[in-house]
Amino acid sequence: MTTAPLVLAAAGLAHPHGLSRSTASDWTQLHIALLPVFPLLTVGLLVPLRHRPRPGLTGFATVVAWAGAFVYAAFYTGLDAVAGIAAGTAVEHAGETASLGPVKRPLYDTGEALGQAGAYALIGAIAATAVALLPKYGARILPGTVVLLAAGWSFVDSHIFWPRGVWTMLGFALGFALLAWGTGRSAPTGEAGMLPGRRAGDHGTGG
């Protein structure tokens, strides 16, 4: 659950701070390498929601979280493809005397719109995950949820650029770790409280 954000945090340390002729090749290659990594950020939500959704609010929230995770993965991949791979390739092959602004600005604008749509979808998926897990695990999921929502909000405009983007990815890693801790017990609090009563009843019948 924490591998993808930790990899992205490390990549953020090597991410060029701007796109120019001198950084275009590194810019393009890094975004190609990260293309399969950004969608894996949703693993931290999908693991605790891996069971089949049940009828009711929790089941509905689970489906909403799955849908939000899918929208994030699709649209944030669009950001990487357009503002990352396409923009880097265009700048790398631009003429020596060409102005780079008109070359990369339209790609940046399109990529930013796609990335923000994906980031907002991820925030929605985090909130829906909390709604789905709260009845079963109670307040144990709240610390992770709060950290993930804060990281999601920062992610809207930080990408993985140092410093805030790197700290944002570390925030995701912490949030997912806390969520794993909160959902890691084999018996939820409510069910655990019911088990002794059931056993006592079984012994009382002499069966």
mmCIF file with all atom_site columns, C-alpha atoms in Angstrom:
data_model
loop_
_atom_site.group_PDB
_atom_site.id
_atom_site.type_symbol
_atom_site.label_atom_id
_atom_site.label_alt_id
_atom_site.label_comp_id
_atom_site.label_asym_id
_atom_site.label_entity_id
_atom_site.label_seq_id
_atom_site.pdbx_PDB_ins_code
_atom_site.Cartn_x
_atom_site.Cartn_y
_atom_site.Cartn_z
_atom_site.occupancy
_atom_site.B_iso_or_equiv
_atom_site.pdbx_formal_charge
_atom_site.auth_seq_id
_atom_site.auth_comp_id
_atom_site.auth_asym_id
_atom_site.auth_atom_id
_atom_site.pdbx_PDB_model_num
ATOM 1   C CA . MET A 1 1   ? 0.000   0.000   0.000   1.00 0.00 ? 1   MET A CA 1
ATOM 2   C CA . THR A 1 2   ? 2.934   2.374   0.561   1.00 0.00 ? 2   THR A CA 1
ATOM 3   C CA . THR A 1 3   ? 5.247   1.269   -2.266  1.00 0.00 ? 3   THR A CA 1
ATOM 4   C CA . ALA A 1 4   ? 3.840   3.484   -5.030  1.00 0.00 ? 4   ALA A CA 1
ATOM 5   C CA . PRO A 1 5   ? 3.888   6.779   -3.077  1.00 0.00 ? 5   PRO A CA 1
ATOM 6   C CA . LEU A 1 6   ? 7.401   6.040   -1.802  1.00 0.00 ? 6   LEU A CA 1
ATOM 7   C CA . VAL A 1 7   ? 8.625   5.367   -5.352  1.00 0.00 ? 7   VAL A CA 1
ATOM 8   C CA . LEU A 1 8   ? 6.961   8.595   -6.514  1.00 0.00 ? 8   LEU A CA 1
ATOM 9   C CA . ALA A 1 9   ? 8.546   10.536  -3.650  1.00 0.00 ? 9   ALA A CA 1
ATOM 10  C CA . ALA A 1 10  ? 11.977  9.245   -4.671  1.00 0.00 ? 10  ALA A CA 1
ATOM 11  C CA . ALA A 1 11  ? 11.252  10.113  -8.310  1.00 0.00 ? 11  ALA A CA 1
ATOM 12  C CA . GLY A 1 12  ? 10.256  13.611  -7.242  1.00 0.00 ? 12  GLY A CA 1
ATOM 13  C CA . LEU A 1 13  ? 13.785  14.215  -6.003  1.00 0.00 ? 13  LEU A CA 1
ATOM 14  C CA . ALA A 1 14  ? 15.062  13.615  -9.547  1.00 0.00 ? 14  ALA A CA 1
ATOM 15  C CA . HIS A 1 15  ? 12.208  15.378  -11.358 1.00 0.00 ? 15  HIS A CA 1
ATOM 16  C CA . PRO A 1 16  ? 13.466  18.401  -13.360 1.00 0.00 ? 16  PRO A CA 1
ATOM 17  C CA . HIS A 1 17  ? 12.069  21.637  -11.968 1.00 0.00 ? 17  HIS A CA 1
ATOM 18  C CA . GLY A 1 18  ? 11.344  22.954  -15.439 1.00 0.00 ? 18  GLY A CA 1
ATOM 19  C CA . LEU A 1 19  ? 11.144  21.836  -19.041 1.00 0.00 ? 19  LEU A CA 1
ATOM 20  C CA . SER A 1 20  ? 13.832  23.243  -21.317 1.00 0.00 ? 20  SER A CA 1
ATOM 21  C CA . ARG A 1 21  ? 15.948  21.942  -24.161 1.00 0.00 ? 21  ARG A CA 1
ATOM 22  C CA . SER A 1 22  ? 18.567  20.782  -21.670 1.00 0.00 ? 22  SER A CA 1
ATOM 23  C CA . THR A 1 23  ? 16.068  18.863  -19.496 1.00 0.00 ? 23  THR A CA 1
ATOM 24  C CA . ALA A 1 24  ? 13.674  17.653  -22.204 1.00 0.00 ? 24  ALA A CA 1
ATOM 25  C CA . SER A 1 25  ? 15.143  14.165  -22.560 1.00 0.00 ? 25  SER A CA 1
ATOM 26  C CA . ASP A 1 26  ? 15.194  13.519  -18.798 1.00 0.00 ? 26  ASP A CA 1
ATOM 27  C CA . TRP A 1 27  ? 11.680  14.993  -18.520 1.00 0.00 ? 27  TRP A CA 1
ATOM 28  C CA . THR A 1 28  ? 10.338  12.617  -21.171 1.00 0.00 ? 28  THR A CA 1
ATOM 29  C CA . GLN A 1 29  ? 12.118  9.498   -19.915 1.00 0.00 ? 29  GLN A CA 1
ATOM 30  C CA . LEU A 1 30  ? 11.061  10.055  -16.305 1.00 0.00 ? 30  LEU A CA 1
ATOM 31  C CA . HIS A 1 31  ? 7.402   10.391  -17.257 1.00 0.00 ? 31  HIS A CA 1
ATOM 32  C CA . ILE A 1 32  ? 7.597   7.262   -19.394 1.00 0.00 ? 32  ILE A CA 1
ATOM 33  C CA . ALA A 1 33  ? 9.075   5.368   -16.439 1.00 0.00 ? 33  ALA A CA 1
ATOM 34  C CA . LEU A 1 34  ? 6.383   6.657   -14.062 1.00 0.00 ? 34  LEU A CA 1
ATOM 35  C CA . LEU A 1 35  ? 3.486   5.961   -16.427 1.00 0.00 ? 35  LEU A CA 1
ATOM 36  C CA . PRO A 1 36  ? 2.596   2.643   -14.739 1.00 0.00 ? 36  PRO A CA 1
ATOM 37  C CA . VAL A 1 37  ? 3.386   3.908   -11.216 1.00 0.00 ? 37  VAL A CA 1
ATOM 38  C CA . PHE A 1 38  ? 0.899   6.768   -10.769 1.00 0.00 ? 38  PHE A CA 1
ATOM 39  C CA . PRO A 1 39  ? -2.196  4.513   -11.172 1.00 0.00 ? 39  PRO A CA 1
ATOM 40  C CA . LEU A 1 40  ? -0.811  2.237   -8.433  1.00 0.00 ? 40  LEU A CA 1
ATOM 41  C CA . LEU A 1 41  ? -1.382  5.041   -5.938  1.00 0.00 ? 41  LEU A CA 1
ATOM 42  C CA . THR A 1 42  ? -4.936  3.673   -5.720  1.00 0.00 ? 42  THR A CA 1
ATOM 43  C CA . VAL A 1 43  ? -3.749  0.308   -4.354  1.00 0.00 ? 43  VAL A CA 1
ATOM 44  C CA . GLY A 1 44  ? -3.807  1.850   -0.882  1.00 0.00 ? 44  GLY A CA 1
ATOM 45  C CA . LEU A 1 45  ? -7.565  2.307   -1.254  1.00 0.00 ? 45  LEU A CA 1
ATOM 46  C CA . LEU A 1 46  ? -8.379  -0.840  -3.194  1.00 0.00 ? 46  LEU A CA 1
ATOM 47  C CA . VAL A 1 47  ? -6.761  -3.258  -0.726  1.00 0.00 ? 47  VAL A CA 1
ATOM 48  C CA . PRO A 1 48  ? -9.088  -2.431  2.201   1.00 0.00 ? 48  PRO A CA 1
ATOM 49  C CA . LEU A 1 49  ? -12.034 -2.402  -0.254  1.00 0.00 ? 49  LEU A CA 1
ATOM 50  C CA . ARG A 1 50  ? -11.185 -5.713  -1.907  1.00 0.00 ? 50  ARG A CA 1
ATOM 51  C CA . HIS A 1 51  ? -14.299 -7.553  -0.715  1.00 0.00 ? 51  HIS A CA 1
ATOM 52  C CA . ARG A 1 52  ? -17.521 -7.689  -2.694  1.00 0.00 ? 52  ARG A CA 1
ATOM 53  C CA . PRO A 1 53  ? -19.719 -4.688  -1.813  1.00 0.00 ? 53  PRO A CA 1
ATOM 54  C CA . ARG A 1 54  ? -22.843 -5.449  0.190   1.00 0.00 ? 54  ARG A CA 1
ATOM 55  C CA . PRO A 1 55  ? -26.222 -3.776  -0.313  1.00 0.00 ? 55  PRO A CA 1
ATOM 56  C CA . GLY A 1 56  ? -26.608 -0.491  1.507   1.00 0.00 ? 56  GLY A CA 1
ATOM 57  C CA . LEU A 1 57  ? -24.583 2.647   2.083   1.00 0.00 ? 57  LEU A CA 1
ATOM 58  C CA . THR A 1 58  ? -21.249 0.883   2.609   1.00 0.00 ? 58  THR A CA 1
ATOM 59  C CA . GLY A 1 59  ? -21.630 -1.057  -0.628  1.00 0.00 ? 59  GLY A CA 1
ATOM 60  C CA . PHE A 1 60  ? -22.581 2.071   -2.536  1.00 0.00 ? 60  PHE A CA 1
ATOM 61  C CA . ALA A 1 61  ? -19.602 3.934   -1.048  1.00 0.00 ? 61  ALA A CA 1
ATOM 62  C CA . THR A 1 62  ? -17.313 1.071   -2.080  1.00 0.00 ? 62  THR A CA 1
ATOM 63  C CA . VAL A 1 63  ? -18.468 1.280   -5.694  1.00 0.00 ? 63  VAL A CA 1
ATOM 64  C CA . VAL A 1 64  ? -18.041 5.074   -5.642  1.00 0.00 ? 64  VAL A CA 1
ATOM 65  C CA . ALA A 1 65  ? -14.496 4.645   -4.300  1.00 0.00 ? 65  ALA A CA 1
ATOM 66  C CA . TRP A 1 66  ? -13.687 2.119   -7.028  1.00 0.00 ? 66  TRP A CA 1
ATOM 67  C CA . ALA A 1 67  ? -15.072 4.479   -9.671  1.00 0.00 ? 67  ALA A CA 1
ATOM 68  C CA . GLY A 1 68  ? -13.099 7.424   -8.266  1.00 0.00 ? 68  GLY A CA 1
ATOM 69  C CA . ALA A 1 69  ? -9.924  5.355   -8.285  1.00 0.00 ? 69  ALA A CA 1
ATOM 70  C CA . PHE A 1 70  ? -10.537 4.441   -11.926 1.00 0.00 ? 70  PHE A CA 1
ATOM 71  C CA . VAL A 1 71  ? -11.167 8.059   -12.948 1.00 0.00 ? 71  VAL A CA 1
ATOM 72  C CA . TYR A 1 72  ? -8.010  9.158   -11.149 1.00 0.00 ? 72  TYR A CA 1
ATOM 73  C CA . ALA A 1 73  ? -5.909  6.473   -12.848 1.00 0.00 ? 73  ALA A CA 1
ATOM 74  C CA . ALA A 1 74  ? -7.268  7.347   -16.301 1.00 0.00 ? 74  ALA A CA 1
ATOM 75  C CA . PHE A 1 75  ? -7.047  11.130  -16.066 1.00 0.00 ? 75  PHE A CA 1
ATOM 76  C CA . TYR A 1 76  ? -3.747  11.365  -14.210 1.00 0.00 ? 76  TYR A CA 1
ATOM 77  C CA . THR A 1 77  ? -2.231  9.065   -16.809 1.00 0.00 ? 77  THR A CA 1
ATOM 78  C CA . GLY A 1 78  ? -3.459  11.674  -19.303 1.00 0.00 ? 78  GLY A CA 1
ATOM 79  C CA . LEU A 1 79  ? -1.482  14.346  -17.458 1.00 0.00 ? 79  LEU A CA 1
ATOM 80  C CA . ASP A 1 80  ? 1.695   12.260  -17.651 1.00 0.00 ? 80  ASP A CA 1
ATOM 81  C CA . ALA A 1 81  ? 1.144   11.500  -21.329 1.00 0.00 ? 81  ALA A CA 1
ATOM 82  C CA . VAL A 1 82  ? 0.374   15.069  -22.417 1.00 0.00 ? 82  VAL A CA 1
ATOM 83  C CA . ALA A 1 83  ? 2.336   17.416  -20.122 1.00 0.00 ? 83  ALA A CA 1
ATOM 84  C CA . GLY A 1 84  ? 5.069   14.861  -19.540 1.00 0.00 ? 84  GLY A CA 1
ATOM 85  C CA . ILE A 1 85  ? 5.833   12.659  -22.527 1.00 0.00 ? 85  ILE A CA 1
ATOM 86  C CA . ALA A 1 86  ? 4.302   14.797  -25.295 1.00 0.00 ? 86  ALA A CA 1
ATOM 87  C CA . ALA A 1 87  ? 5.603   18.137  -23.999 1.00 0.00 ? 87  ALA A CA 1
ATOM 88  C CA . GLY A 1 88  ? 9.076   16.743  -23.377 1.00 0.00 ? 88  GLY A CA 1
ATOM 89  C CA . THR A 1 89  ? 9.237   15.194  -26.826 1.00 0.00 ? 89  THR A CA 1
ATOM 90  C CA . ALA A 1 90  ? 7.976   18.383  -28.497 1.00 0.00 ? 90  ALA A CA 1
ATOM 91  C CA . VAL A 1 91  ? 10.544  20.558  -26.724 1.00 0.00 ? 91  VAL A CA 1
ATOM 92  C CA . GLU A 1 92  ? 13.366  18.095  -27.415 1.00 0.00 ? 92  GLU A CA 1
ATOM 93  C CA . HIS A 1 93  ? 12.646  18.235  -31.150 1.00 0.00 ? 93  HIS A CA 1
ATOM 94  C CA . ALA A 1 94  ? 11.778  21.922  -31.404 1.00 0.00 ? 94  ALA A CA 1
ATOM 95  C CA . GLY A 1 95  ? 13.918  24.023  -33.706 1.00 0.00 ? 95  GLY A CA 1
ATOM 96  C CA . GLU A 1 96  ? 16.921  25.782  -32.213 1.00 0.00 ? 96  GLU A CA 1
ATOM 97  C CA . THR A 1 97  ? 15.374  29.195  -32.821 1.00 0.00 ? 97  THR A CA 1
ATOM 98  C CA . ALA A 1 98  ? 11.799  28.244  -31.933 1.00 0.00 ? 98  ALA A CA 1
ATOM 99  C CA . SER A 1 99  ? 10.162  29.843  -28.915 1.00 0.00 ? 99  SER A CA 1
ATOM 100 C CA . LEU A 1 100 ? 9.327   27.075  -26.442 1.00 0.00 ? 100 LEU A CA 1
ATOM 101 C CA . GLY A 1 101 ? 6.349   28.822  -24.826 1.00 0.00 ? 101 GLY A CA 1
ATOM 102 C CA . PRO A 1 102 ? 3.912   28.235  -27.711 1.00 0.00 ? 102 PRO A CA 1
ATOM 103 C CA . VAL A 1 103 ? 5.216   24.664  -28.018 1.00 0.00 ? 103 VAL A CA 1
ATOM 104 C CA . LYS A 1 104 ? 4.657   23.524  -24.442 1.00 0.00 ? 104 LYS A CA 1
ATOM 105 C CA . ARG A 1 105 ? 1.991   25.873  -23.043 1.00 0.00 ? 105 ARG A CA 1
ATOM 106 C CA . PRO A 1 106 ? -1.035  24.239  -24.770 1.00 0.00 ? 106 PRO A CA 1
ATOM 107 C CA . LEU A 1 107 ? 0.211   20.819  -23.651 1.00 0.00 ? 107 LEU A CA 1
ATOM 108 C CA . TYR A 1 108 ? 0.700   22.079  -20.098 1.00 0.00 ? 108 TYR A CA 1
ATOM 109 C CA . ASP A 1 109 ? -2.813  23.533  -20.004 1.00 0.00 ? 109 ASP A CA 1
ATOM 110 C CA . THR A 1 110 ? -4.423  20.334  -21.258 1.00 0.00 ? 110 THR A CA 1
ATOM 111 C CA . GLY A 1 111 ? -2.324  18.160  -18.974 1.00 0.00 ? 111 GLY A CA 1
ATOM 112 C CA . GLU A 1 112 ? -3.073  20.329  -15.945 1.00 0.00 ? 112 GLU A CA 1
ATOM 113 C CA . ALA A 1 113 ? -6.814  20.067  -16.552 1.00 0.00 ? 113 ALA A CA 1
ATOM 114 C CA . LEU A 1 114 ? -6.554  16.282  -16.820 1.00 0.00 ? 114 LEU A CA 1
ATOM 115 C CA . GLY A 1 115 ? -4.375  16.025  -13.725 1.00 0.00 ? 115 GLY A CA 1
ATOM 116 C CA . GLN A 1 116 ? -6.673  18.162  -11.604 1.00 0.00 ? 116 GLN A CA 1
ATOM 117 C CA . ALA A 1 117 ? -9.688  16.089  -12.647 1.00 0.00 ? 117 ALA A CA 1
ATOM 118 C CA . GLY A 1 118 ? -7.786  12.962  -11.623 1.00 0.00 ? 118 GLY A CA 1
ATOM 119 C CA . ALA A 1 119 ? -6.649  14.436  -8.305  1.00 0.00 ? 119 ALA A CA 1
ATOM 120 C CA . TYR A 1 120 ? -10.176 15.546  -7.380  1.00 0.00 ? 120 TYR A CA 1
ATOM 121 C CA . ALA A 1 121 ? -11.445 12.061  -8.275  1.00 0.00 ? 121 ALA A CA 1
ATOM 122 C CA . LEU A 1 122 ? -8.819  10.607  -5.931  1.00 0.00 ? 122 LEU A CA 1
ATOM 123 C CA . ILE A 1 123 ? -9.997  12.883  -3.114  1.00 0.00 ? 123 ILE A CA 1
ATOM 124 C CA . GLY A 1 124 ? -13.540 11.667  -3.725  1.00 0.00 ? 124 GLY A CA 1
ATOM 125 C CA . ALA A 1 125 ? -12.339 8.069   -3.659  1.00 0.00 ? 125 ALA A CA 1
ATOM 126 C CA . ILE A 1 126 ? -10.602 8.667   -0.319  1.00 0.00 ? 126 ILE A CA 1
ATOM 127 C CA . ALA A 1 127 ? -13.765 10.140  1.186   1.00 0.00 ? 127 ALA A CA 1
ATOM 128 C CA . ALA A 1 128 ? -15.910 7.287   -0.181  1.00 0.00 ? 128 ALA A CA 1
ATOM 129 C CA . THR A 1 129 ? -13.436 4.749   1.210   1.00 0.00 ? 129 THR A CA 1
ATOM 130 C CA . ALA A 1 130 ? -13.842 6.285   4.662   1.00 0.00 ? 130 ALA A CA 1
ATOM 131 C CA . VAL A 1 131 ? -17.637 6.042   4.398   1.00 0.00 ? 131 VAL A CA 1
ATOM 132 C CA . ALA A 1 132 ? -17.355 2.393   3.345   1.00 0.00 ? 132 ALA A CA 1
ATOM 133 C CA . LEU A 1 133 ? -14.942 1.429   6.137   1.00 0.00 ? 133 LEU A CA 1
ATOM 134 C CA . LEU A 1 134 ? -16.249 3.492   9.050   1.00 0.00 ? 134 LEU A CA 1
ATOM 135 C CA . PRO A 1 135 ? -19.161 1.224   10.063  1.00 0.00 ? 135 PRO A CA 1
ATOM 136 C CA . LYS A 1 136 ? -16.869 -1.799  10.290  1.00 0.00 ? 136 LYS A CA 1
ATOM 137 C CA . TYR A 1 137 ? -13.675 -0.324  11.723  1.00 0.00 ? 137 TYR A CA 1
ATOM 138 C CA . GLY A 1 138 ? -14.869 2.803   13.474  1.00 0.00 ? 138 GLY A CA 1
ATOM 139 C CA . ALA A 1 139 ? -12.568 5.625   14.515  1.00 0.00 ? 139 ALA A CA 1
ATOM 140 C CA . ARG A 1 140 ? -9.430  3.588   13.759  1.00 0.00 ? 140 ARG A CA 1
ATOM 141 C CA . ILE A 1 141 ? -9.621  4.674   10.106  1.00 0.00 ? 141 ILE A CA 1
ATOM 142 C CA . LEU A 1 142 ? -9.914  8.388   10.855  1.00 0.00 ? 142 LEU A CA 1
ATOM 143 C CA . PRO A 1 143 ? -6.184  9.233   11.297  1.00 0.00 ? 143 PRO A CA 1
ATOM 144 C CA . GLY A 1 144 ? -5.319  7.684   7.939   1.00 0.00 ? 144 GLY A CA 1
ATOM 145 C CA . THR A 1 145 ? -8.301  9.320   6.265   1.00 0.00 ? 145 THR A CA 1
ATOM 146 C CA . VAL A 1 146 ? -7.366  12.787  7.532   1.00 0.00 ? 146 VAL A CA 1
ATOM 147 C CA . VAL A 1 147 ? -3.761  12.423  6.356   1.00 0.00 ? 147 VAL A CA 1
ATOM 148 C CA . LEU A 1 148 ? -4.877  11.094  2.958   1.00 0.00 ? 148 LEU A CA 1
ATOM 149 C CA . LEU A 1 149 ? -7.360  13.931  2.433   1.00 0.00 ? 149 LEU A CA 1
ATOM 150 C CA . ALA A 1 150 ? -4.659  16.492  3.246   1.00 0.00 ? 150 ALA A CA 1
ATOM 151 C CA . ALA A 1 151 ? -2.239  14.785  0.865   1.00 0.00 ? 151 ALA A CA 1
ATOM 152 C CA . GLY A 1 152 ? -4.934  14.575  -1.819  1.00 0.00 ? 152 GLY A CA 1
ATOM 153 C CA . TRP A 1 153 ? -5.647  18.295  -1.554  1.00 0.00 ? 153 TRP A CA 1
ATOM 154 C CA . SER A 1 154 ? -1.938  19.105  -1.863  1.00 0.00 ? 154 SER A CA 1
ATOM 155 C CA . PHE A 1 155 ? -1.689  16.722  -4.832  1.00 0.00 ? 155 PHE A CA 1
ATOM 156 C CA . VAL A 1 156 ? -4.100  18.874  -6.876  1.00 0.00 ? 156 VAL A CA 1
ATOM 157 C CA . ASP A 1 157 ? -1.324  21.312  -7.779  1.00 0.00 ? 157 ASP A CA 1
ATOM 158 C CA . SER A 1 158 ? 1.914   19.852  -6.419  1.00 0.00 ? 158 SER A CA 1
ATOM 159 C CA . HIS A 1 159 ? 2.455   16.810  -8.684  1.00 0.00 ? 159 HIS A CA 1
ATOM 160 C CA . ILE A 1 160 ? 5.704   15.275  -7.348  1.00 0.00 ? 160 ILE A CA 1
ATOM 161 C CA . PHE A 1 161 ? 7.887   18.391  -7.649  1.00 0.00 ? 161 PHE A CA 1
ATOM 162 C CA . TRP A 1 162 ? 10.315  18.998  -4.794  1.00 0.00 ? 162 TRP A CA 1
ATOM 163 C CA . PRO A 1 163 ? 9.661   20.037  -2.109  1.00 0.00 ? 163 PRO A CA 1
ATOM 164 C CA . ARG A 1 164 ? 5.875   19.969  -1.688  1.00 0.00 ? 164 ARG A CA 1
ATOM 165 C CA . GLY A 1 165 ? 5.220   17.200  -4.168  1.00 0.00 ? 165 GLY A CA 1
ATOM 166 C CA . VAL A 1 166 ? 7.705   14.906  -2.441  1.00 0.00 ? 166 VAL A CA 1
ATOM 167 C CA . TRP A 1 167 ? 6.173   15.635  0.954   1.00 0.00 ? 167 TRP A CA 1
ATOM 168 C CA . THR A 1 168 ? 2.753   15.016  -0.563  1.00 0.00 ? 168 THR A CA 1
ATOM 169 C CA . MET A 1 169 ? 3.805   11.526  -1.666  1.00 0.00 ? 169 MET A CA 1
ATOM 170 C CA . LEU A 1 170 ? 5.276   10.832  1.771   1.00 0.00 ? 170 LEU A CA 1
ATOM 171 C CA . GLY A 1 171 ? 1.924   11.964  3.178   1.00 0.00 ? 171 GLY A CA 1
ATOM 172 C CA . PHE A 1 172 ? 0.146   9.416   1.009   1.00 0.00 ? 172 PHE A CA 1
ATOM 173 C CA . ALA A 1 173 ? 2.534   6.708   2.234   1.00 0.00 ? 173 ALA A CA 1
ATOM 174 C CA . LEU A 1 174 ? 1.854   7.653   5.863   1.00 0.00 ? 174 LEU A CA 1
ATOM 175 C CA . GLY A 1 175 ? -1.898  7.838   5.271   1.00 0.00 ? 175 GLY A CA 1
ATOM 176 C CA . PHE A 1 176 ? -2.028  4.435   3.607   1.00 0.00 ? 176 PHE A CA 1
ATOM 177 C CA . ALA A 1 177 ? 0.078   2.928   6.416   1.00 0.00 ? 177 ALA A CA 1
ATOM 178 C CA . LEU A 1 178 ? -2.324  4.341   9.001   1.00 0.00 ? 178 LEU A CA 1
ATOM 179 C CA . LEU A 1 179 ? -5.294  3.053   7.005   1.00 0.00 ? 179 LEU A CA 1
ATOM 180 C CA . ALA A 1 180 ? -3.695  -0.398  6.837   1.00 0.00 ? 180 ALA A CA 1
ATOM 181 C CA . TRP A 1 181 ? -3.210  -0.305  10.606  1.00 0.00 ? 181 TRP A CA 1
ATOM 182 C CA . GLY A 1 182 ? -6.806  0.778   11.138  1.00 0.00 ? 182 GLY A CA 1
ATOM 183 C CA . THR A 1 183 ? -8.202  -2.042  9.009   1.00 0.00 ? 183 THR A CA 1
ATOM 184 C CA . GLY A 1 184 ? -5.620  -4.670  9.907   1.00 0.00 ? 184 GLY A CA 1
ATOM 185 C CA . ARG A 1 185 ? -7.361  -6.418  12.772  1.00 0.00 ? 185 ARG A CA 1
ATOM 186 C CA . SER A 1 186 ? -9.030  -9.689  11.873  1.00 0.00 ? 186 SER A CA 1
ATOM 187 C CA . ALA A 1 187 ? -12.169 -9.015  13.888  1.00 0.00 ? 187 ALA A CA 1
ATOM 188 C CA . PRO A 1 188 ? -13.798 -5.557  13.800  1.00 0.00 ? 188 PRO A CA 1
ATOM 189 C CA . THR A 1 189 ? -14.741 -4.039  17.151  1.00 0.00 ? 189 THR A CA 1
ATOM 190 C CA . GLY A 1 190 ? -18.482 -4.546  16.722  1.00 0.00 ? 190 GLY A CA 1
ATOM 191 C CA . GLU A 1 191 ? -18.188 -8.173  15.669  1.00 0.00 ? 191 GLU A CA 1
ATOM 192 C CA . ALA A 1 192 ? -15.625 -8.957  18.350  1.00 0.00 ? 192 ALA A CA 1
ATOM 193 C CA . GLY A 1 193 ? -18.060 -7.732  20.955  1.00 0.00 ? 193 GLY A CA 1
ATOM 194 C CA . MET A 1 194 ? -20.708 -10.130 19.668  1.00 0.00 ? 194 MET A CA 1
ATOM 195 C CA . LEU A 1 195 ? -18.581 -13.275 19.576  1.00 0.00 ? 195 LEU A CA 1
ATOM 196 C CA . PRO A 1 196 ? -18.416 -14.010 23.333  1.00 0.00 ? 196 PRO A CA 1
ATOM 197 C CA . GLY A 1 197 ? -22.181 -13.749 23.619  1.00 0.00 ? 197 GLY A CA 1
ATOM 198 C CA . ARG A 1 198 ? -22.674 -16.223 20.812  1.00 0.00 ? 198 ARG A CA 1
ATOM 199 C CA . ARG A 1 199 ? -20.252 -18.679 22.369  1.00 0.00 ? 199 ARG A CA 1
ATOM 200 C CA . ALA A 1 200 ? -21.967 -18.374 25.739  1.00 0.00 ? 200 ALA A CA 1
ATOM 201 C CA . GLY A 1 201 ? -25.293 -19.080 24.118  1.00 0.00 ? 201 GLY A CA 1
ATOM 202 C CA . ASP A 1 202 ? -23.919 -22.147 22.392  1.00 0.00 ? 202 ASP A CA 1
ATOM 203 C CA . HIS A 1 203 ? -22.572 -23.550 25.665  1.00 0.00 ? 203 HIS A CA 1
ATOM 204 C CA . GLY A 1 204 ? -25.829 -22.778 27.426  1.00 0.00 ? 204 GLY A CA 1
ATOM 205 C CA . THR A 1 205 ? -27.810 -24.996 25.040  1.00 0.00 ? 205 THR A CA 1
ATOM 206 C CA . GLY A 1 206 ? -25.564 -27.920 25.775  1.00 0.00 ? 206 GLY A CA 1
ATOM 207 C CA . GLY A 1 207 ? -25.234 -28.535 22.042  1.00 0.00 ? 207 GLY A CA 1
#
